[in-house]
CSV table of C-alpha atoms in Angstrom, one decimal:
chain,number,residue,atom,x,y,z
A,1,GLN,CA,0.1,0.0,0.0
A,2,VAL,CA,1.0,3.7,-0.6
A,3,GLN,CA,-0.2,6.0,2.2
A,4,LEU,CA,-0.7,9.8,1.3
A,5,VAL,CA,-1.0,12.4,3.9
A,6,GLU,CA,-1.9,15.9,2.9
A,7,SER,CA,-1.0,19.1,5.1
A,8,GLY,CA,-1.0,22.7,4.8
A,9,GLY,CA,-4.6,23.5,4.5
A,10,GLY,CA,-6.2,26.3,6.4
A,11,LEU,CA,-7.9,29.7,6.2
A,12,GLY,CA,-6.6,32.0,3.5
A,13,GLN,CA,-7.6,35.5,2.3
A,14,ALA,CA,-8.5,36.4,-1.2
A,15,GLY,CA,-5.3,37.4,-2.9
A,16,GLY,CA,-3.2,35.6,-0.6
A,17,SER,CA,-1.3,32.2,-0.6
A,18,LEU,CA,-1.3,29.0,0.8
A,19,ARG,CA,1.0,26.0,0.3
A,20,LEU,CA,-0.2,22.4,0.5
A,21,SER,CA,2.1,19.3,0.7
A,22,CYS,CA,1.4,15.6,0.1
A,23,ALA,CA,3.7,13.0,1.5
A,24,ALA,CA,3.8,9.5,0.2
A,25,SER,CA,5.0,6.5,2.3
A,26,GLY,CA,5.1,2.9,1.7
A,27,SER,CA,7.5,-0.1,1.0
A,28,ASP,CA,8.9,-0.6,-2.5
A,29,PHE,CA,6.7,1.8,-4.5
A,30,SER,CA,7.1,4.0,-7.4
A,31,ILE,CA,4.7,6.8,-8.4
A,32,ALA,CA,4.0,7.5,-12.1
A,33,PHE,CA,1.6,10.5,-11.4
A,34,MET,CA,0.6,12.7,-8.4
A,35,GLY,CA,-2.3,15.0,-8.7
A,36,TRP,CA,-4.3,17.5,-6.6
A,37,TYR,CA,-8.0,17.4,-6.7
A,38,ARG,CA,-10.4,19.8,-4.8
A,39,GLN,CA,-14.2,19.2,-3.9
A,40,ALA,CA,-16.4,22.0,-2.9
A,41,PRO,CA,-19.3,21.2,-0.7
A,42,GLY,CA,-22.1,19.5,-2.7
A,43,LYS,CA,-19.9,19.5,-5.9
A,44,GLN,CA,-17.9,16.7,-7.6
A,45,ARG,CA,-14.2,16.3,-7.0
A,46,ASP,CA,-12.3,18.1,-9.8
A,47,TRP,CA,-8.7,17.8,-11.0
A,48,VAL,CA,-6.6,20.9,-10.2
A,49,ALA,CA,-2.9,20.1,-10.9
A,50,SER,CA,-0.6,17.1,-11.4
A,51,THR,CA,2.9,16.1,-12.1
A,52,THR,CA,4.2,13.1,-13.6
A,53,SER,CA,7.4,10.9,-13.4
A,54,ASP,CA,8.9,12.4,-16.3
A,55,GLY,CA,8.6,15.9,-14.8
A,56,SER,CA,5.7,17.2,-16.7
A,57,THR,CA,3.2,19.4,-14.9
A,58,ASN,CA,-0.4,20.2,-15.9
A,59,TYR,CA,-3.0,22.7,-14.5
A,60,ALA,CA,-6.8,23.1,-14.8
A,61,ASP,CA,-7.7,26.3,-16.6
A,62,SER,CA,-9.1,27.8,-13.5
A,63,VAL,CA,-5.8,27.8,-11.5
A,64,LYS,CA,-3.3,28.1,-14.4
A,65,GLY,CA,-0.8,31.0,-13.6
A,66,ARG,CA,-1.8,31.1,-9.9
A,67,PHE,CA,-1.1,27.5,-8.7
A,68,THR,CA,2.4,25.6,-9.0
A,69,VAL,CA,2.8,22.0,-8.4
A,70,SER,CA,6.3,20.8,-7.6
A,71,ARG,CA,8.0,17.8,-6.1
A,72,ASP,CA,11.0,17.1,-3.8
A,73,ASN,CA,13.0,14.8,-6.0
A,74,VAL,CA,13.3,12.4,-9.2
A,75,LYS,CA,11.3,9.7,-7.3
A,76,ILE,CA,8.1,11.3,-6.5
A,77,THR,CA,7.7,11.0,-2.5
A,78,LYS,CA,6.4,14.3,-1.8
A,79,VAL,CA,4.4,17.1,-3.8
A,80,TYR,CA,3.5,20.5,-3.1
A,81,LEU,CA,0.7,22.9,-4.4
A,82,GLN,CA,1.7,26.4,-4.2
A,83,MET,CA,-1.5,28.5,-4.3
A,84,ASN,CA,-1.1,32.1,-5.0
A,85,SER,CA,-3.8,34.9,-5.6
A,86,LEU,CA,-6.4,32.8,-3.9
A,87,LYS,CA,-9.9,33.3,-4.7
A,88,PRO,CA,-13.0,32.5,-2.6
A,89,GLU,CA,-13.8,29.9,-5.4
A,90,ASP,CA,-10.7,28.0,-4.4
A,91,THR,CA,-12.4,26.9,-1.3
A,92,GLY,CA,-12.7,23.1,-0.8
A,93,SER,CA,-11.3,20.0,0.5
A,94,TYR,CA,-8.0,19.4,-1.5
A,95,PHE,CA,-7.2,15.6,-2.1
A,96,CYS,CA,-3.8,14.1,-3.3
A,97,LYS,CA,-4.0,11.2,-5.7
A,98,ALA,CA,-1.2,8.9,-6.7
A,99,VAL,CA,-1.0,6.3,-9.3
A,100,ALA,CA,1.6,4.1,-8.2
A,101,ARG,CA,2.9,0.4,-8.2
A,102,LEU,CA,4.3,-1.8,-5.6
A,103,GLY,CA,7.5,-3.4,-6.9
A,104,ARG,CA,6.7,-4.7,-10.6
A,105,GLY,CA,3.1,-5.0,-9.9
A,106,PRO,CA,0.0,-3.1,-11.7
A,107,TYR,CA,-0.4,0.5,-11.2
A,108,SER,CA,-3.4,1.4,-8.7
A,109,GLU,CA,-4.8,4.6,-7.4
A,110,TYR,CA,-4.2,6.0,-4.0
A,111,TRP,CA,-5.9,8.8,-2.2
A,112,GLY,CA,-5.2,10.9,0.9
A,113,GLN,CA,-7.7,11.9,3.3
A,114,GLY,CA,-7.8,15.6,2.1
A,115,THR,CA,-7.2,18.9,3.8
A,116,GLN,CA,-9.4,21.9,4.0
A,117,VAL,CA,-8.9,25.1,2.3
A,118,THR,CA,-11.0,28.1,3.0
A,119,VAL,CA,-10.6,31.5,1.2
A,120,SER,CA,-12.4,34.4,2.6
A,121,SER,CA,-13.1,37.4,0.6
């Protein structure tokens, strides 16, 4: 199993910044994809940003130019989401998802428990 733990959520102000972290742990795992998703109350969970093992990053149009996803090393074990120019509509629970394999096994999806971000106007 791969465990994901998010941290760094909290209360932010419109125009301000917050930084989220997602740490992966487990035995003999490799991550091909790590993404951030958010879910507002009563709404579906939407993809926000992601990075892959080849170093590429992608962003939803709603956060492009404001959010930056980064990671700590070549083997993805920790990723960050730097959120700048926050807007009230960025409010929601932010979840980290990894697509990873154990050893040479098949790839599976793993989710963190989420961290709450609330942006006040």
